[in-house]
Amino acid sequence: MIGSSARRLLRASCISLLAALPASQLWAGTTGKITGTIVDRVGDPVAHATVGIVGRAFQAEAGEDGSYVILNVPSGTYELRVTGAGYETVRIQEVVVSADLTTWQHVQLGAAGAIEEVIVVAERPPVDLFLTSSQSNISADVIKSLPVQDLDDIVNLQAGVVDGHFRGGRLGEVQYQVDGVSVNNLYDNSSVLRLDRSLLQEVQVISGTFDAEYGQAMSGVVNAVLKEGTPDFQWSGEVLAGGFLYGDNRIIESTFRPGDVQSYQGTLSGPVPIPDTVFFLSGRYYSLDEYVYGTRTFVPSDSVSLEHGTRFPTGDGAEVPLGFAREKSGLVKLTNTSIPNTKASYQAIVNDIAGQSLDFGSRDFRFRNNPDGLSEQTTFSISHGLDVTYSFSRLMYLDLSVRQNYFDYQDYVYEDVFDPRYDAARNPLIDPVTGDVLTGVEFTRFRQRTDDRVYKATLTSLVTSKHHVKIGGEFHRPEVQFGTPGGHLRLVIESGRQIVDRVVDDSPEFPLVRTYYPHLGAAFVQDQIEWADLMVRAGLRLDYFNARATIPSDLANPANAITGAPESTPRETTIKAPLSPRLGVAYPILDRGSVHFAYGHFNQFPAVGDIFNNADYAVLTTLQAGVIPAVLGNPDVKPEKTVQYEMGYRHVFSRDFGGDVTVFYKDIRDLLGVEYISTYNDAQYVRLTNVDFGNVFGFTVALDHRRIGPAEVAIDYTWLRAVGNASDPEETLNRTEAGEDARPRRIPFSWDQRHTFNLVLGLSDPGNYSFSTIVKAASGQPYTPIIEQAFGLDQLANSARRPSGMLVDLRAEKEIRGLGSRLSVFGRVFNLFDARFFNGFVFESSGSPFYSRNPVADRVTLADPTRYFGPRRIELGISFGSGGS
């Protein structure tokens, strides 16, 4: 073996031996692939050379042409060892493997001599010339260095993503996965989990077209790869505390409370007393008290007479946050490789959250003198299951997954509908001058529970080193519940006295919690062919949806309430099975540049919470002439559909600097909207159906400058235009009730943010310090202005723009050396310059969040600080772990 000084010399002199090409797309999930060719100094192939990952059981032998491939490699950073009879041994350090990607690693071997080992460092170009669509892979090291806390923070940093909207699509059009398996809640198609950054090994965000393996999504895919156990014991932790620091421009007075934000997190990993088994364990407790406080002047049962001006408050006068969160979360993961050719793992991710939301437009701030009258939200969710990978050979393997995604959300003041405190408090009593809620409680009662069993199987085969085929399928058996738990609360007059009445019997007028059992499934095939100058990816997906429900056979007499009309009978909903073709091509046209094109059809079944909500047509048993205002669900709707096109150019300017320009177009059809249906007696009712539409056109420009010395920078800019008939499925009904023209139109969606700019700047010296800042700037989103409120002279919907805004977040960390273990102190600042506005509420009369042209009518809103963006938040903490600096 050579000495350390000789190694440093050889490392510098042998970099030229390595031709490290970029990574190209592979498959969804948690693993990638390493491939390349091994040649001698004159370029001839070295047959039968061995390539292995140091410390891991991954190895391959080069063929007669010198090519090799290592399949199914977990995402991470590795060291390769390359040996060949009669040749020197080469070690290649810092080889990065990402989920779903192929890492190309070409090696040149010299003849055996006095030097036993040659060490080189892998270099990855800043952009991937073989990607066929837009995607980002963010590693754990990058996540750790940024001022972000959870998965959503990371996703919203990506080009084309605006507050959960991917390239202009509606919310709920994104597939969230953990280790390659869906964790979406079918009630609203959101994720059932909140994932802390400490759990993430890698995050893959696809904002453009995506492979046939992904379904139940029209706009994008987020795949979170979780950390695994280690063969040796490792531990780490993090503690932070902070609070909100207000600028002089805030309309509320408050002091800095350093304990308003607290977080305690720890991880432990290592072997267990079972052969070839390792574990990973992580837990976190997070506490947040929001920046707006109230005073407990009143309690809900106090006596107040507005007519006589008498008030008898009995509150204790304590300051109480009007929004808070108490979150306990954790992950346990066991991985076993004792069975030959098999890897099995069990994991469970848990969220347990209690709190009160602080959202503008709710009644939160108006309860500032009676905070105990607000409802509290609780969420318990768990995603757990077994994943097994069996390798038939080094060129073929099978993935099997069985998961349970459980989500339980509840919102009420008191759990028991018969709680006597409801009777003592009654409904909220509002001061007509200030708008404050003086006594009473919210009558909100809602529960949503989803228990989804997910089964997924995929078979990956490497037909040749350049040709991959993957086939698979998945099936969901969900049980979805939502509605009013226990009973409805209402006020009635009895013996001249107002009392609280409970309606506890399920009926069309007062539905309680109801349960639905739809089935979803899919089968897909994905093919990838890699040539030296061309990448082709083609796939086909067959989706399956069975609502397992009924609808009336005659919509003109849906509840048989019209005498003499033809009878309506229950009719089974039809099974929906759309086909979705996908195609992507990447073609290098220069040594450092390539063009890419992608096209695909993407079908998504609407959220269960929409199509089943109020879907019991028994509510129409009293149909009379006129319009029934409630929107009825429709479990027989077709899937919503988007056709996406994407074309772009990528260029590597230097080993550290690259760029990407991509143009995209989305044609959106069959979105949920409403239709009016006339009955035999000239009544009308409204139900959901596939009538809305839209389209999105835009482009992104991204520049990535890898580290030069201590500095690195990434910049992206997105311009898009998202227009359509309606931003919300019930918008047409709202327009009709307001006396507006309800005919189809093409206007900007409410999230149509034309200009979005993201800058990520980092300065670091590994093992010493790091600094990063995120700058987000955006143009204003649309709103509908009012010219003269008194006469209702409104302009065209979404015809005006909110002001532009900018946010700056930063993080700084300093490591402390010489203590025998890793220890560092860090600080984070969110909204550094205390911006009060960032695409939030504006007054329709002024287009500004700061003033109204109708100050008397808007006096309550003008006094509400929650209409502004949250204030500056400062956090300080320490992180620690095993291993010295």
GROMACS .gro file of C-alpha atoms in nm, residues 466-637:
model
  172
  466LYS     CA    1  -2.805  -0.087  -2.228
  467HIS     CA    2  -3.161  -0.219  -2.225
  468HIS     CA    3  -3.385  -0.230  -1.915
  469VAL     CA    4  -3.741  -0.345  -1.879
  470LYS     CA    5  -3.962  -0.307  -1.577
  471ILE     CA    6  -4.313  -0.443  -1.534
  472GLY     CA    7  -4.534  -0.421  -1.230
  473GLY     CA    8  -4.863  -0.341  -1.070
  474GLU     CA    9  -5.022  -0.208  -0.755
  475PHE     CA   10  -5.356  -0.235  -0.583
  476HIS     CA   11  -5.527  -0.020  -0.318
  477ARG     CA   12  -5.806  -0.133  -0.086
  478PRO     CA   13  -5.895   0.183   0.105
  479GLU     CA   14  -6.162   0.245   0.363
  480VAL     CA   15  -6.242   0.616   0.362
  481GLN     CA   16  -6.461   0.783   0.625
  482PHE     CA   17  -6.562   1.144   0.664
  483GLY     CA   18  -6.844   1.346   0.808
  484THR     CA   19  -6.982   1.477   1.136
  485PRO     CA   20  -6.891   1.253   1.433
  486GLY     CA   21  -7.154   1.176   1.695
  487GLY     CA   22  -7.413   1.424   1.579
  488HIS     CA   23  -7.487   1.777   1.461
  489LEU     CA   24  -7.523   2.075   1.693
  490ARG     CA   25  -7.781   2.345   1.632
  491LEU     CA   26  -7.967   2.612   1.828
  492VAL     CA   27  -8.345   2.588   1.869
  493ILE     CA   28  -8.604   2.786   2.063
  494GLU     CA   29  -8.784   2.583   2.328
  495SER     CA   30  -9.036   2.745   2.565
  496GLY     CA   31  -8.910   3.085   2.455
  497ARG     CA   32  -8.552   2.992   2.546
  498GLN     CA   33  -8.257   2.923   2.318
  499ILE     CA   34  -8.102   2.579   2.377
  500VAL     CA   35  -7.851   2.351   2.208
  501ASP     CA   36  -8.012   2.065   2.016
  502ARG     CA   37  -7.836   1.747   1.898
  503VAL     CA   38  -7.925   1.563   1.579
  504VAL     CA   39  -7.772   1.219   1.626
  505ASP     CA   40  -7.962   1.014   1.367
  506ASP     CA   41  -7.802   0.982   1.026
  507SER     CA   42  -8.025   1.137   0.760
  508PRO     CA   43  -7.992   1.302   0.418
  509GLU     CA   44  -8.027   1.645   0.581
  510PHE     CA   45  -7.789   1.570   0.869
  511PRO     CA   46  -7.537   1.308   0.753
  512LEU     CA   47  -7.297   1.163   1.007
  513VAL     CA   48  -6.967   0.989   0.939
  514ARG     CA   49  -7.003   0.762   0.638
  515THR     CA   50  -6.766   0.502   0.498
  516TYR     CA   51  -6.673   0.429   0.136
  517TYR     CA   52  -6.481   0.137  -0.011
  518PRO     CA   53  -6.347   0.217  -0.361
  519HIS     CA   54  -6.080   0.003  -0.527
  520LEU     CA   55  -5.783   0.137  -0.724
  521GLY     CA   56  -5.521  -0.051  -0.919
  522ALA     CA   57  -5.273  -0.028  -1.202
  523ALA     CA   58  -5.043  -0.229  -1.425
  524PHE     CA   59  -4.750  -0.082  -1.613
  525VAL     CA   60  -4.454  -0.160  -1.833
  526GLN     CA   61  -4.153   0.068  -1.871
  527ASP     CA   62  -3.872   0.024  -2.122
  528GLN     CA   63  -3.540   0.208  -2.127
  529ILE     CA   64  -3.277   0.186  -2.399
  530GLU     CA   65  -2.939   0.356  -2.353
  531TRP     CA   66  -2.704   0.413  -2.642
  532ALA     CA   67  -2.385   0.616  -2.645
  533ASP     CA   68  -2.566   0.911  -2.802
  534LEU     CA   69  -2.934   0.846  -2.728
  535MET     CA   70  -3.161   0.770  -2.436
  536VAL     CA   71  -3.515   0.644  -2.503
  537ARG     CA   72  -3.773   0.578  -2.234
  538ALA     CA   73  -4.117   0.444  -2.325
  539GLY     CA   74  -4.395   0.319  -2.101
  540LEU     CA   75  -4.762   0.230  -2.088
  541ARG     CA   76  -4.986   0.237  -1.782
  542LEU     CA   77  -5.332   0.088  -1.733
  543ASP     CA   78  -5.521   0.237  -1.438
  544TYR     CA   79  -5.825   0.086  -1.268
  545PHE     CA   80  -6.088   0.256  -1.053
  546ASN     CA   81  -6.406   0.106  -0.915
  547ALA     CA   82  -6.609   0.340  -0.693
  548ARG     CA   83  -6.822   0.045  -0.576
  549ALA     CA   84  -7.124   0.271  -0.543
  550THR     CA   85  -7.454   0.345  -0.715
  551ILE     CA   86  -7.615   0.646  -0.880
  552PRO     CA   87  -7.980   0.702  -0.986
  553SER     CA   88  -8.071   0.564  -1.328
  554ASP     CA   89  -8.288   0.869  -1.405
  555LEU     CA   90  -8.130   1.198  -1.302
  556ALA     CA   91  -8.457   1.383  -1.370
  557ASN     CA   92  -8.620   1.199  -1.079
  558PRO     CA   93  -8.320   1.088  -0.873
  559ALA     CA   94  -8.498   1.026  -0.541
  560ASN     CA   95  -8.838   0.917  -0.682
  561ALA     CA   96  -8.991   1.228  -0.524
  562ILE     CA   97  -9.198   1.334  -0.828
  563THR     CA   98  -9.538   1.174  -0.851
  564GLY     CA   99  -9.616   1.019  -1.190
  565ALA     CA  100  -9.258   1.050  -1.316
  566PRO     CA  101  -9.064   0.747  -1.442
  567GLU     CA  102  -8.912   0.554  -1.155
  568SER     CA  103  -8.541   0.579  -1.093
  569THR     CA  104  -8.348   0.274  -0.974
  570PRO     CA  105  -7.994   0.245  -0.834
  571ARG     CA  106  -7.737   0.181  -1.106
  572GLU     CA  107  -7.388   0.053  -1.041
  573THR     CA  108  -7.108   0.294  -1.124
  574THR     CA  109  -6.893   0.188  -1.417
  575ILE     CA  110  -6.536   0.068  -1.387
  576LYS     CA  111  -6.284   0.317  -1.530
  577ALA     CA  112  -5.969   0.181  -1.695
  578PRO     CA  113  -5.779   0.446  -1.897
  579LEU     CA  114  -5.451   0.383  -2.079
  580SER     CA  115  -5.164   0.629  -2.043
  581PRO     CA  116  -4.871   0.619  -2.288
  582ARG     CA  117  -4.541   0.790  -2.194
  583LEU     CA  118  -4.232   0.867  -2.404
  584GLY     CA  119  -3.906   1.045  -2.331
  585VAL     CA  120  -3.593   1.102  -2.541
  586ALA     CA  121  -3.255   1.259  -2.460
  587TYR     CA  122  -3.011   1.316  -2.747
  588PRO     CA  123  -2.662   1.464  -2.700
  589ILE     CA  124  -2.588   1.694  -2.995
  590LEU     CA  125  -2.258   1.827  -2.863
  591ASP     CA  126  -1.985   1.694  -2.637
  592ARG     CA  127  -2.129   1.903  -2.359
  593GLY     CA  128  -2.491   1.954  -2.463
  594SER     CA  129  -2.808   1.757  -2.526
  595VAL     CA  130  -3.170   1.811  -2.622
  596HIS     CA  131  -3.455   1.628  -2.452
  597PHE     CA  132  -3.819   1.572  -2.532
  598ALA     CA  133  -4.097   1.408  -2.332
  599TYR     CA  134  -4.466   1.343  -2.390
  600GLY     CA  135  -4.725   1.166  -2.184
  601HIS     CA  136  -5.089   1.113  -2.089
  602PHE     CA  137  -5.164   1.130  -1.718
  603ASN     CA  138  -5.497   1.017  -1.571
  604GLN     CA  139  -5.605   1.074  -1.212
  605PHE     CA  140  -5.923   0.971  -1.036
  606PRO     CA  141  -6.076   1.263  -0.842
  607ALA     CA  142  -6.046   1.278  -0.465
  608VAL     CA  143  -6.285   1.048  -0.280
  609GLY     CA  144  -6.377   1.337  -0.051
  610ASP     CA  145  -6.512   1.528  -0.351
  611ILE     CA  146  -6.696   1.263  -0.548
  612PHE     CA  147  -6.866   1.104  -0.244
  613ASN     CA  148  -6.942   1.424  -0.055
  614ASN     CA  149  -7.319   1.474  -0.044
  615ALA     CA  150  -7.355   1.193  -0.297
  616ASP     CA  151  -7.669   1.050  -0.134
  617TYR     CA  152  -7.944   1.164  -0.371
  618ALA     CA  153  -8.195   1.105  -0.092
  619VAL     CA  154  -8.141   1.470  -0.004
  620LEU     CA  155  -8.362   1.546  -0.308
  621THR     CA  156  -8.672   1.372  -0.169
  622THR     CA  157  -8.842   1.710  -0.126
  623LEU     CA  158  -8.766   1.847  -0.472
  624GLN     CA  159  -8.974   2.152  -0.556
  625ALA     CA  160  -8.951   2.412  -0.830
  626GLY     CA  161  -8.633   2.618  -0.800
  627VAL     CA  162  -8.266   2.543  -0.748
  628ILE     CA  163  -8.125   2.314  -0.478
  629PRO     CA  164  -7.806   2.499  -0.370
  630ALA     CA  165  -7.606   2.204  -0.235
  631VAL     CA  166  -7.352   2.044  -0.470
  632LEU     CA  167  -7.409   1.669  -0.495
  633GLY     CA  168  -7.122   1.430  -0.533
  634ASN     CA  169  -7.089   1.196  -0.826
  635PRO     CA  170  -6.895   0.870  -0.780
  636ASP     CA  171  -6.937   0.790  -1.151
  637VAL     CA  172  -6.714   1.070  -1.283
   0.00000   0.00000   0.00000
